[in-house]
Amino acid sequence: MQNICIVAGARPNFIKVAPLVRAVMKAKADGKAVDYRLVYTGTQADPTLEPSLFDDLGIPAPDVYLGVDCVNLNELTGRVMSEFDTYLSANPTDVVIVVDDLASTMAVAIVTKKHGLTLAHLVAGTRSFDIKMPKEINRLVIDGLSDLLFTAGMGSTSIATREGAELTKVYMVGNILMDTLRFNRTRLVRPAVFDGLQVKEQEYIVFTLNRKALLADKANLEAMLTAMCRAADGVQVLAPLRPAAAETIRPMVEDYPNFHIIEPLGYLEFGYLTSNAKGIVTDSGNVAEEATFNGVPCATLNSYTEHIETVKQGSNVLVGENADRLAEAVTDIVKGQWKHCSLPDRWDGRTAERILQILFELQ
């Protein structure tokens, strides 16, 4: 029996590990000698985990909540290490799978190797090349400790090998986020806000914003919002924002009746919103990746992306934090003058199957 521990450290992690959970459940139902436990480093009362999330993703809720909830990253790292150490001491585990680049992910990676267990990193080899970013340090540590590095594309694979990872440890399995999109394509739910605002599919722009640095620079943020609203030229902008972002942005868009702040949506509703949009403006790498899969024009409010494939092949354009470049991108979206895009290699919705097959072969 192969016992796999799958760890999530925040809501976006669940969206990426859900296909793996479903793949293990299917393999077990088919008679394979495999089992899993899904561990969440946070609390069961985490407000970012909407009640419908796990049903929307087609997986059970986590088996274990480590219960760590704090803002200070160093404190969080220490507490997750302590709680996960206790977990591993009490639960037979062969492989621990971590995803992305959070402080909690790094903490779990360190403890896993202290226990002498196999560590697999999902979405390995991503870099910003800015060592001042805490997540960049997390990425370097996690990749350096991992026995198996599962990358989303050739760019990430090249980074991992260039930094010294053995070729036998690196597997380009594709972008697992696409597995979730493929699974949910026929399950998406049309949001009620469409009727309330009288908007139609393909006739609106989606705006999302979460990055603290962007929200903190209020003068530049207001300049970008102004530029976007004017460039939208009457096209409705729908912005599902969490309370902190909504509070910051609301006074900046009061003079633009085409900008609508709406309540955060569940996963299936948000998926419908973005997949049927005329275009997207976002600071989220995940949203940009989903836009590439759906072929929806996307302007990302950042100067880099962890998955350059979204720019080289996909529908993504990096506009940084520049109001003029954002206005140009939104104008192109409105006029339908976007670049031709295609799906990167292995972004086909079968990443979880590849990962599980590799784990079976290496057993």
mmCIF file of C-alpha atoms in Angstrom:
data_model
loop_
_atom_site.group_PDB
_atom_site.id
_atom_site.type_symbol
_atom_site.label_atom_id
_atom_site.label_comp_id
_atom_site.label_asym_id
_atom_site.label_seq_id
_atom_site.Cartn_x
_atom_site.Cartn_y
_atom_site.Cartn_z
ATOM 1 C CA MET A 1 0.000 0.000 0.000
ATOM 2 C CA GLN A 2 1.345 3.411 -1.024
ATOM 3 C CA ASN A 3 0.240 6.105 1.412
ATOM 4 C CA ILE A 4 0.251 9.581 -0.131
ATOM 5 C CA CYS A 5 -0.105 12.760 1.910
ATOM 6 C CA ILE A 6 -1.322 15.734 -0.146
ATOM 7 C CA VAL A 7 -0.865 19.105 1.560
ATOM 8 C CA ALA A 8 -2.642 22.399 0.827
ATOM 9 C CA GLY A 9 -1.670 25.681 2.460
ATOM 10 C CA ALA A 10 -4.318 28.051 1.056
ATOM 11 C CA ARG A 11 -7.496 28.048 -1.033
ATOM 12 C CA PRO A 12 -5.734 28.174 -4.455
ATOM 13 C CA ASN A 13 -3.800 25.024 -3.536
ATOM 14 C CA PHE A 14 -7.029 23.014 -3.321
ATOM 15 C CA ILE A 15 -7.874 23.941 -6.906
ATOM 16 C CA LYS A 16 -4.550 22.430 -8.006
ATOM 17 C CA VAL A 17 -4.540 19.293 -5.855
ATOM 18 C CA ALA A 18 -8.197 18.393 -6.482
ATOM 19 C CA PRO A 19 -7.418 16.481 -9.726
ATOM 20 C CA LEU A 20 -4.772 14.491 -7.871
ATOM 21 C CA VAL A 21 -7.203 13.607 -5.093
ATOM 22 C CA ARG A 22 -9.758 12.436 -7.661
ATOM 23 C CA ALA A 23 -7.097 10.411 -9.507
ATOM 24 C CA VAL A 24 -6.042 8.622 -6.315
ATOM 25 C CA MET A 25 -9.666 7.940 -5.379
ATOM 26 C CA LYS A 26 -10.283 6.426 -8.811
ATOM 27 C CA ALA A 27 -7.113 4.316 -8.668
ATOM 28 C CA LYS A 28 -8.102 3.002 -5.242
ATOM 29 C CA ALA A 29 -11.613 2.184 -6.484
ATOM 30 C CA ASP A 30 -10.010 0.296 -9.398
ATOM 31 C CA GLY A 31 -8.109 -1.916 -6.967
ATOM 32 C CA LYS A 32 -4.730 -0.163 -6.868
ATOM 33 C CA ALA A 33 -2.805 -0.417 -3.593
ATOM 34 C CA VAL A 34 -2.876 3.296 -2.894
ATOM 35 C CA ASP A 35 -4.506 5.655 -0.416
ATOM 36 C CA TYR A 36 -4.255 9.320 0.472
ATOM 37 C CA ARG A 37 -4.901 11.887 3.171
ATOM 38 C CA LEU A 38 -5.570 15.520 2.364
ATOM 39 C CA VAL A 39 -4.029 17.863 4.950
ATOM 40 C CA TYR A 40 -4.793 21.575 5.253
ATOM 41 C CA THR A 41 -2.325 23.658 7.236
ATOM 42 C CA GLY A 42 -5.026 26.206 8.111
ATOM 43 C CA THR A 43 -8.202 26.035 10.165
ATOM 44 C CA GLN A 44 -11.604 24.565 9.449
ATOM 45 C CA ALA A 45 -13.104 28.036 10.027
ATOM 46 C CA ASP A 46 -10.929 29.708 7.364
ATOM 47 C CA PRO A 47 -13.259 32.324 5.793
ATOM 48 C CA THR A 48 -11.579 31.991 2.371
ATOM 49 C CA LEU A 49 -12.880 28.413 2.083
ATOM 50 C CA GLU A 50 -16.471 28.927 0.964
ATOM 51 C CA PRO A 51 -18.892 26.168 2.059
ATOM 52 C CA SER A 52 -19.358 24.964 -1.530
ATOM 53 C CA LEU A 53 -15.639 24.753 -2.401
ATOM 54 C CA PHE A 54 -15.042 21.041 -1.982
ATOM 55 C CA ASP A 55 -18.311 20.043 -3.623
ATOM 56 C CA ASP A 56 -17.456 22.403 -6.494
ATOM 57 C CA LEU A 57 -14.076 20.716 -6.891
ATOM 58 C CA GLY A 58 -15.527 17.220 -6.635
ATOM 59 C CA ILE A 59 -13.427 16.147 -3.639
ATOM 60 C CA PRO A 60 -14.025 15.463 0.059
ATOM 61 C CA ALA A 61 -13.052 18.069 2.637
ATOM 62 C CA PRO A 62 -9.560 17.718 4.149
ATOM 63 C CA ASP A 63 -8.968 14.745 6.406
ATOM 64 C CA VAL A 64 -6.803 16.842 8.720
ATOM 65 C CA TYR A 65 -6.635 20.547 9.608
ATOM 66 C CA LEU A 66 -3.355 21.538 11.265
ATOM 67 C CA GLY A 67 -5.113 24.629 12.613
ATOM 68 C CA VAL A 68 -2.360 27.191 12.025
ATOM 69 C CA ASP A 69 -3.694 30.722 11.551
ATOM 70 C CA CYS A 70 -1.301 33.647 11.901
ATOM 71 C CA VAL A 71 -0.047 36.589 9.852
ATOM 72 C CA ASN A 72 3.675 36.549 10.667
ATOM 73 C CA LEU A 73 5.341 34.255 8.132
ATOM 74 C CA ASN A 74 8.162 33.139 10.442
ATOM 75 C CA GLU A 75 5.709 32.261 13.199
ATOM 76 C CA LEU A 76 3.530 30.439 10.677
ATOM 77 C CA THR A 77 6.515 28.455 9.394
ATOM 78 C CA GLY A 78 7.473 27.321 12.872
ATOM 79 C CA ARG A 79 3.958 26.359 13.896
ATOM 80 C CA VAL A 80 3.293 24.407 10.689
ATOM 81 C CA MET A 81 6.594 22.560 11.137
ATOM 82 C CA SER A 82 5.608 21.573 14.664
ATOM 83 C CA GLU A 83 2.071 20.478 13.760
ATOM 84 C CA PHE A 84 3.127 18.567 10.634
ATOM 85 C CA ASP A 85 5.908 16.821 12.547
ATOM 86 C CA THR A 86 3.267 15.566 14.988
ATOM 87 C CA TYR A 87 1.086 14.469 12.066
ATOM 88 C CA LEU A 88 3.830 12.467 10.331
ATOM 89 C CA SER A 89 4.838 10.807 13.602
ATOM 90 C CA ALA A 90 1.299 9.451 13.984
ATOM 91 C CA ASN A 91 0.417 8.596 10.374
ATOM 92 C CA PRO A 92 2.186 6.101 8.062
ATOM 93 C CA THR A 93 3.262 8.062 4.969
ATOM 94 C CA ASP A 94 5.350 7.148 1.926
ATOM 95 C CA VAL A 95 5.122 10.288 -0.199
ATOM 96 C CA VAL A 96 4.279 13.885 0.669
ATOM 97 C CA ILE A 97 3.063 16.085 -2.188
ATOM 98 C CA VAL A 98 3.240 19.872 -1.759
ATOM 99 C CA VAL A 99 2.128 22.536 -4.199
ATOM 100 C CA ASP A 100 3.291 26.054 -5.108
ATOM 101 C CA ASP A 101 5.373 28.327 -2.882
ATOM 102 C CA LEU A 102 3.778 29.323 0.413
ATOM 103 C CA ALA A 103 5.603 29.571 3.733
ATOM 104 C CA SER A 104 3.481 26.668 4.956
ATOM 105 C CA THR A 105 4.527 24.653 1.890
ATOM 106 C CA MET A 106 8.193 25.232 2.717
ATOM 107 C CA ALA A 107 7.594 24.243 6.334
ATOM 108 C CA VAL A 108 5.977 20.962 5.290
ATOM 109 C CA ALA A 109 8.835 20.269 2.848
ATOM 110 C CA ILE A 110 11.471 20.685 5.569
ATOM 111 C CA VAL A 111 9.668 18.397 8.011
ATOM 112 C CA THR A 112 9.082 15.772 5.307
ATOM 113 C CA LYS A 113 12.808 15.485 4.617
ATOM 114 C CA LYS A 114 13.644 15.449 8.337
ATOM 115 C CA HIS A 115 11.466 12.321 8.483
ATOM 116 C CA GLY A 116 13.349 10.811 5.541
ATOM 117 C CA LEU A 117 10.263 10.610 3.336
ATOM 118 C CA THR A 118 9.873 11.155 -0.409
ATOM 119 C CA LEU A 119 8.952 14.770 -1.183
ATOM 120 C CA ALA A 120 7.213 15.703 -4.451
ATOM 121 C CA HIS A 121 6.762 19.341 -5.486
ATOM 122 C CA LEU A 122 3.833 20.126 -7.740
ATOM 123 C CA VAL A 123 4.332 23.203 -9.939
ATOM 124 C CA ALA A 124 8.107 23.128 -9.410
ATOM 125 C CA GLY A 125 10.691 25.277 -11.157
ATOM 126 C CA THR A 126 8.767 28.575 -11.062
ATOM 127 C CA ARG A 127 10.864 31.677 -10.424
ATOM 128 C CA SER A 128 10.492 35.457 -10.330
ATOM 129 C CA PHE A 129 14.283 35.878 -9.962
ATOM 130 C CA ASP A 130 13.601 38.457 -7.241
ATOM 131 C CA ILE A 131 15.241 37.151 -4.073
ATOM 132 C CA LYS A 132 13.553 39.921 -2.065
ATOM 133 C CA MET A 133 10.238 38.103 -2.494
ATOM 134 C CA PRO A 134 9.536 35.682 0.384
ATOM 135 C CA LYS A 135 7.912 33.256 -2.057
ATOM 136 C CA GLU A 136 11.103 33.135 -4.136
ATOM 137 C CA ILE A 137 13.012 31.898 -1.091
ATOM 138 C CA ASN A 138 10.285 29.326 -0.451
ATOM 139 C CA ARG A 139 10.561 28.081 -4.054
ATOM 140 C CA LEU A 140 14.320 27.661 -3.841
ATOM 141 C CA VAL A 141 14.110 25.718 -0.574
ATOM 142 C CA ILE A 142 11.237 23.471 -1.670
ATOM 143 C CA ASP A 143 12.793 22.609 -5.042
ATOM 144 C CA GLY A 144 16.169 22.026 -3.408
ATOM 145 C CA LEU A 145 14.689 19.509 -0.967
ATOM 146 C CA SER A 146 12.342 17.725 -3.376
ATOM 147 C CA ASP A 147 12.947 14.206 -4.640
ATOM 148 C CA LEU A 148 10.438 14.680 -7.455
ATOM 149 C CA LEU A 149 9.898 17.960 -9.277
ATOM 150 C CA PHE A 150 6.700 18.066 -11.311
ATOM 151 C CA THR A 151 6.868 21.039 -13.696
ATOM 152 C CA ALA A 152 4.159 22.683 -15.798
ATOM 153 C CA GLY A 153 6.264 23.433 -18.879
ATOM 154 C CA MET A 154 9.662 23.510 -20.543
ATOM 155 C CA GLY A 155 10.509 26.896 -19.011
ATOM 156 C CA SER A 156 10.132 25.570 -15.473
ATOM 157 C CA THR A 157 11.959 22.351 -16.372
ATOM 158 C CA SER A 158 14.909 24.360 -17.730
ATOM 159 C CA ILE A 159 15.064 26.422 -14.536
ATOM 160 C CA ALA A 160 15.052 23.324 -12.317
ATOM 161 C CA THR A 161 17.825 21.593 -14.257
ATOM 162 C CA ARG A 162 19.880 24.776 -14.593
ATOM 163 C CA GLU A 163 19.844 25.121 -10.812
ATOM 164 C CA GLY A 164 21.297 21.647 -10.404
ATOM 165 C CA ALA A 165 18.341 19.269 -10.124
ATOM 166 C CA GLU A 166 19.104 15.838 -11.535
ATOM 167 C CA LEU A 167 17.281 15.106 -14.769
ATOM 168 C CA THR A 168 15.944 11.883 -13.246
ATOM 169 C CA LYS A 169 14.101 13.951 -10.617
ATOM 170 C CA VAL A 170 12.385 16.383 -13.004
ATOM 171 C CA TYR A 171 9.163 15.498 -14.816
ATOM 172 C CA MET A 172 7.297 17.865 -17.124
ATOM 173 C CA VAL A 173 3.739 16.757 -16.413
ATOM 174 C CA GLY A 174 1.847 19.860 -17.562
ATOM 175 C CA ASN A 175 -0.280 22.395 -15.715
ATOM 176 C CA ILE A 176 -2.571 20.644 -13.250
ATOM 177 C CA LEU A 177 -4.837 23.682 -13.094
ATOM 178 C CA MET A 178 -6.060 22.642 -16.539
ATOM 179 C CA ASP A 179 -7.251 19.321 -15.091
ATOM 180 C CA THR A 180 -9.626 21.213 -12.831
ATOM 181 C CA LEU A 181 -10.894 23.369 -15.697
ATOM 182 C CA ARG A 182 -11.445 20.331 -17.903
ATOM 183 C CA PHE A 183 -13.303 18.524 -15.112
ATOM 184 C CA ASN A 184 -15.593 21.485 -14.438
ATOM 185 C CA ARG A 185 -16.328 22.671 -17.973
ATOM 186 C CA THR A 186 -19.848 21.245 -17.960
ATOM 187 C CA ARG A 187 -20.423 22.008 -14.263
ATOM 188 C CA LEU A 188 -20.006 25.783 -14.320
ATOM 189 C CA VAL A 189 -22.809 27.869 -12.836
ATOM 190 C CA ARG A 190 -24.095 31.125 -14.352
ATOM 191 C CA PRO A 191 -23.918 33.799 -11.613
ATOM 192 C CA ALA A 192 -27.142 35.549 -10.619
ATOM 193 C CA VAL A 193 -25.333 38.883 -10.938
ATOM 194 C CA PHE A 194 -25.663 38.580 -14.739
ATOM 195 C CA ASP A 195 -29.388 39.201 -14.471
ATOM 196 C CA GLY A 196 -29.031 41.812 -11.746
ATOM 197 C CA LEU A 197 -26.649 43.935 -13.832
ATOM 198 C CA GLN A 198 -28.200 42.936 -17.167
ATOM 199 C CA VAL A 199 -24.901 41.830 -18.687
ATOM 200 C CA LYS A 200 -24.485 39.160 -21.340
ATOM 201 C CA GLU A 201 -21.785 36.631 -22.112
ATOM 202 C CA GLN A 202 -18.797 37.989 -24.100
ATOM 203 C CA GLU A 203 -19.846 41.585 -23.374
ATOM 204 C CA TYR A 204 -17.979 42.360 -20.126
ATOM 205 C CA ILE A 205 -14.473 42.508 -18.661
ATOM 206 C CA VAL A 206 -13.526 40.752 -15.417
ATOM 207 C CA PHE A 207 -11.254 42.554 -12.951
ATOM 208 C CA THR A 208 -9.589 40.852 -9.973
ATOM 209 C CA LEU A 209 -7.012 42.217 -7.537
ATOM 210 C CA ASN A 210 -5.452 40.723 -4.417
ATOM 211 C CA ARG A 211 -1.768 41.679 -4.344
ATOM 212 C CA LYS A 212 -1.030 43.797 -1.252
ATOM 213 C CA ALA A 213 1.708 45.835 -2.933
ATOM 214 C CA LEU A 214 -0.695 46.983 -5.647
ATOM 215 C CA LEU A 215 -3.374 47.897 -3.130
ATOM 216 C CA ALA A 216 -0.860 49.797 -0.988
ATOM 217 C CA ASP A 217 0.224 52.167 -3.787
ATOM 218 C CA LYS A 218 -3.099 53.975 -3.926
ATOM 219 C CA ALA A 219 -2.067 56.789 -6.249
ATOM 220 C CA ASN A 220 -0.864 54.405 -8.955
ATOM 221 C CA LEU A 221 -3.786 52.048 -8.393
ATOM 222 C CA GLU A 222 -6.250 54.885 -8.947
ATOM 223 C CA ALA A 223 -4.402 55.878 -12.125
ATOM 224 C CA MET A 224 -4.646 52.313 -13.437
ATOM 225 C CA LEU A 225 -8.336 51.994 -12.556
ATOM 226 C CA THR A 226 -9.091 55.315 -14.257
ATOM 227 C CA ALA A 227 -7.187 54.283 -17.370
ATOM 228 C CA MET A 228 -8.960 50.913 -17.484
ATOM 229 C CA CYS A 229 -12.462 52.315 -17.026
ATOM 230 C CA ARG A 230 -11.955 54.949 -19.718
ATOM 231 C CA ALA A 231 -10.419 52.460 -22.142
ATOM 232 C CA ALA A 232 -13.323 50.073 -21.552
ATOM 233 C CA ASP A 233 -15.422 52.655 -23.430
ATOM 234 C CA GLY A 234 -18.713 51.730 -21.791
ATOM 235 C CA VAL A 235 -18.071 47.971 -21.612
ATOM 236 C CA GLN A 236 -19.109 46.722 -18.178
ATOM 237 C CA VAL A 237 -16.299 45.758 -15.767
ATOM 238 C CA LEU A 238 -17.257 43.134 -13.171
ATOM 239 C CA ALA A 239 -14.971 42.995 -10.152
ATOM 240 C CA PRO A 240 -15.504 40.163 -7.642
ATOM 241 C CA LEU A 241 -13.379 41.517 -4.789
ATOM 242 C CA ARG A 242 -12.742 40.476 -1.225
ATOM 243 C CA PRO A 243 -13.686 43.067 1.445
ATOM 244 C CA ALA A 244 -10.221 44.630 1.919
ATOM 245 C CA ALA A 245 -9.691 45.173 -1.807
ATOM 246 C CA ALA A 246 -13.266 46.387 -2.297
ATOM 247 C CA GLU A 247 -12.905 48.948 0.491
ATOM 248 C CA THR A 248 -9.719 50.339 -1.079
ATOM 249 C CA ILE A 249 -11.024 50.452 -4.643
ATOM 250 C CA ARG A 250 -14.632 51.620 -4.172
ATOM 251 C CA PRO A 251 -13.910 55.371 -3.733
ATOM 252 C CA MET A 252 -11.584 55.287 -6.753
ATOM 253 C CA VAL A 253 -14.276 54.153 -9.195
ATOM 254 C CA GLU A 254 -17.278 56.151 -7.997
ATOM 255 C CA ASP A 255 -17.307 58.234 -11.192
ATOM 256 C CA TYR A 256 -17.384 55.200 -13.500
ATOM 257 C CA PRO A 257 -20.844 53.601 -13.762
ATOM 258 C CA ASN A 258 -19.446 50.775 -15.913
ATOM 259 C CA PHE A 259 -17.332 49.474 -12.987
ATOM 260 C CA HIS A 260 -19.236 47.099 -10.694
ATOM 261 C CA ILE A 261 -17.809 45.699 -7.471
ATOM 262 C CA ILE A 262 -19.583 42.410 -6.793
ATOM 263 C CA GLU A 263 -19.401 39.861 -4.000
ATOM 264 C CA PRO A 264 -16.738 37.122 -4.243
ATOM 265 C CA LEU A 265 -18.097 34.129 -6.167
ATOM 266 C CA GLY A 266 -17.907 30.402 -5.565
ATOM 267 C CA TYR A 267 -15.491 28.439 -7.734
ATOM 268 C CA LEU A 268 -18.017 27.265 -10.330
ATOM 269 C CA GLU A 269 -19.608 30.711 -10.638
ATOM 270 C CA PHE A 270 -16.233 32.417 -10.936
ATOM 271 C CA GLY A 271 -15.230 29.880 -13.587
ATOM 272 C CA TYR A 272 -18.326 30.755 -15.599
ATOM 273 C CA LEU A 273 -17.624 34.480 -15.192
ATOM 274 C CA THR A 274 -14.035 34.273 -16.483
ATOM 275 C CA SER A 275 -14.579 31.697 -19.236
ATOM 276 C CA ASN A 276 -17.386 33.763 -20.797
ATOM 277 C CA ALA A 277 -15.712 37.171 -20.516
ATOM 278 C CA LYS A 278 -14.712 39.479 -23.328
ATOM 279 C CA GLY A 279 -11.429 39.945 -21.478
ATOM 280 C CA ILE A 280 -9.768 39.789 -18.065
ATOM 281 C CA VAL A 281 -7.584 42.172 -16.071
ATOM 282 C CA THR A 282 -5.947 40.492 -13.084
ATOM 283 C CA ASP A 283 -2.920 40.240 -10.818
ATOM 284 C CA SER A 284 -3.454 36.483 -10.392
ATOM 285 C CA GLY A 285 -1.225 33.970 -12.129
ATOM 286 C CA ASN A 286 -3.881 31.278 -11.761
ATOM 287 C CA VAL A 287 -6.526 33.423 -13.441
ATOM 288 C CA ALA A 288 -4.115 34.181 -16.290
ATOM 289 C CA GLU A 289 -3.421 30.472 -16.761
ATOM 290 C CA GLU A 290 -7.135 29.712 -16.845
ATOM 291 C CA ALA A 291 -7.601 32.484 -19.413
ATOM 292 C CA THR A 292 -5.047 30.789 -21.668
ATOM 293 C CA PHE A 293 -6.926 27.483 -21.406
ATOM 294 C CA ASN A 294 -10.198 29.251 -22.247
ATOM 295 C CA GLY A 295 -8.682 31.459 -24.976
ATOM 296 C CA VAL A 296 -9.844 34.652 -23.235
ATOM 297 C CA PRO A 297 -7.697 37.825 -23.628
ATOM 298 C CA CYS A 298 -5.943 38.586 -20.345
ATOM 299 C CA ALA A 299 -3.890 41.570 -19.133
ATOM 300 C CA THR A 300 -1.821 40.767 -16.047
ATOM 301 C CA LEU A 301 -0.892 43.551 -13.618
ATOM 302 C CA ASN A 302 2.639 42.289 -13.123
ATOM 303 C CA SER A 303 6.012 42.492 -14.823
ATOM 304 C CA TYR A 304 6.659 38.754 -14.694
ATOM 305 C CA THR A 305 4.792 35.472 -14.758
ATOM 306 C CA GLU A 306 5.679 32.104 -13.259
ATOM 307 C CA HIS A 307 4.464 30.451 -16.467
ATOM 308 C CA ILE A 308 5.891 32.321 -19.452
ATOM 309 C CA GLU A 309 3.932 29.956 -21.703
ATOM 310 C CA THR A 310 0.841 32.051 -20.998
ATOM 311 C CA VAL A 311 2.578 34.954 -22.757
ATOM 312 C CA LYS A 312 4.553 33.163 -25.476
ATOM 313 C CA GLN A 313 1.686 30.895 -26.572
ATOM 314 C CA GLY A 314 -1.338 31.826 -24.517
ATOM 315 C CA SER A 315 -3.703 34.766 -24.235
ATOM 316 C CA ASN A 316 -1.780 36.619 -21.520
ATOM 317 C CA VAL A 317 -0.035 40.004 -21.832
ATOM 318 C CA LEU A 318 2.051 41.527 -19.028
ATOM 319 C CA VAL A 319 1.287 45.215 -18.470
ATOM 320 C CA GLY A 320 3.049 45.605 -15.136
ATOM 321 C CA GLU A 321 1.704 48.404 -12.950
ATOM 322 C CA ASN A 322 1.662 50.872 -15.826
ATOM 323 C CA ALA A 323 -1.611 52.744 -16.455
ATOM 324 C CA ASP A 324 -0.791 53.539 -20.093
ATOM 325 C CA ARG A 325 0.044 49.937 -20.977
ATOM 326 C CA LEU A 326 -3.098 48.771 -19.212
ATOM 327 C CA ALA A 327 -5.197 51.237 -21.214
ATOM 328 C CA GLU A 328 -3.654 49.969 -24.460
ATOM 329 C CA ALA A 329 -4.413 46.367 -23.526
ATOM 330 C CA VAL A 330 -8.028 47.116 -22.553
ATOM 331 C CA THR A 331 -8.524 49.085 -25.785
ATOM 332 C CA ASP A 332 -7.316 46.046 -27.765
ATOM 333 C CA ILE A 333 -9.689 43.788 -25.801
ATOM 334 C CA VAL A 334 -12.666 46.060 -26.472
ATOM 335 C CA LYS A 335 -11.837 46.329 -30.193
ATOM 336 C CA GLY A 336 -11.247 42.577 -30.539
ATOM 337 C CA GLN A 337 -7.650 43.123 -31.640
ATOM 338 C CA TRP A 338 -6.017 40.485 -29.428
ATOM 339 C CA LYS A 339 -3.169 38.180 -30.403
ATOM 340 C CA HIS A 340 -3.683 34.627 -31.628
ATOM 341 C CA CYS A 341 -3.137 32.087 -28.852
ATOM 342 C CA SER A 342 -2.752 28.332 -28.428
ATOM 343 C CA LEU A 343 -2.450 25.800 -25.610
ATOM 344 C CA PRO A 344 1.059 25.053 -24.296
ATOM 345 C CA ASP A 345 2.337 21.478 -24.414
ATOM 346 C CA ARG A 346 0.636 19.122 -21.949
ATOM 347 C CA TRP A 347 -1.885 21.710 -20.772
ATOM 348 C CA ASP A 348 -4.456 19.101 -21.728
ATOM 349 C CA GLY A 349 -6.149 18.262 -18.428
ATOM 350 C CA ARG A 350 -4.297 14.968 -17.859
ATOM 351 C CA THR A 351 -1.535 16.096 -15.507
ATOM 352 C CA ALA A 352 -2.830 14.219 -12.445
ATOM 353 C CA GLU A 353 -2.877 10.962 -14.413
ATOM 354 C CA ARG A 354 0.776 11.455 -15.373
ATOM 355 C CA ILE A 355 1.797 12.215 -11.790
ATOM 356 C CA LEU A 356 0.078 9.154 -10.383
ATOM 357 C CA GLN A 357 1.598 6.920 -13.063
ATOM 358 C CA ILE A 358 5.077 8.215 -12.169
ATOM 359 C CA LEU A 359 4.468 7.527 -8.482
ATOM 360 C CA PHE A 360 3.359 3.974 -9.290
ATOM 361 C CA GLU A 361 6.394 3.350 -11.495
ATOM 362 C CA LEU A 362 8.806 4.595 -8.836
ATOM 363 C CA GLN A 363 7.207 2.650 -6.008
#
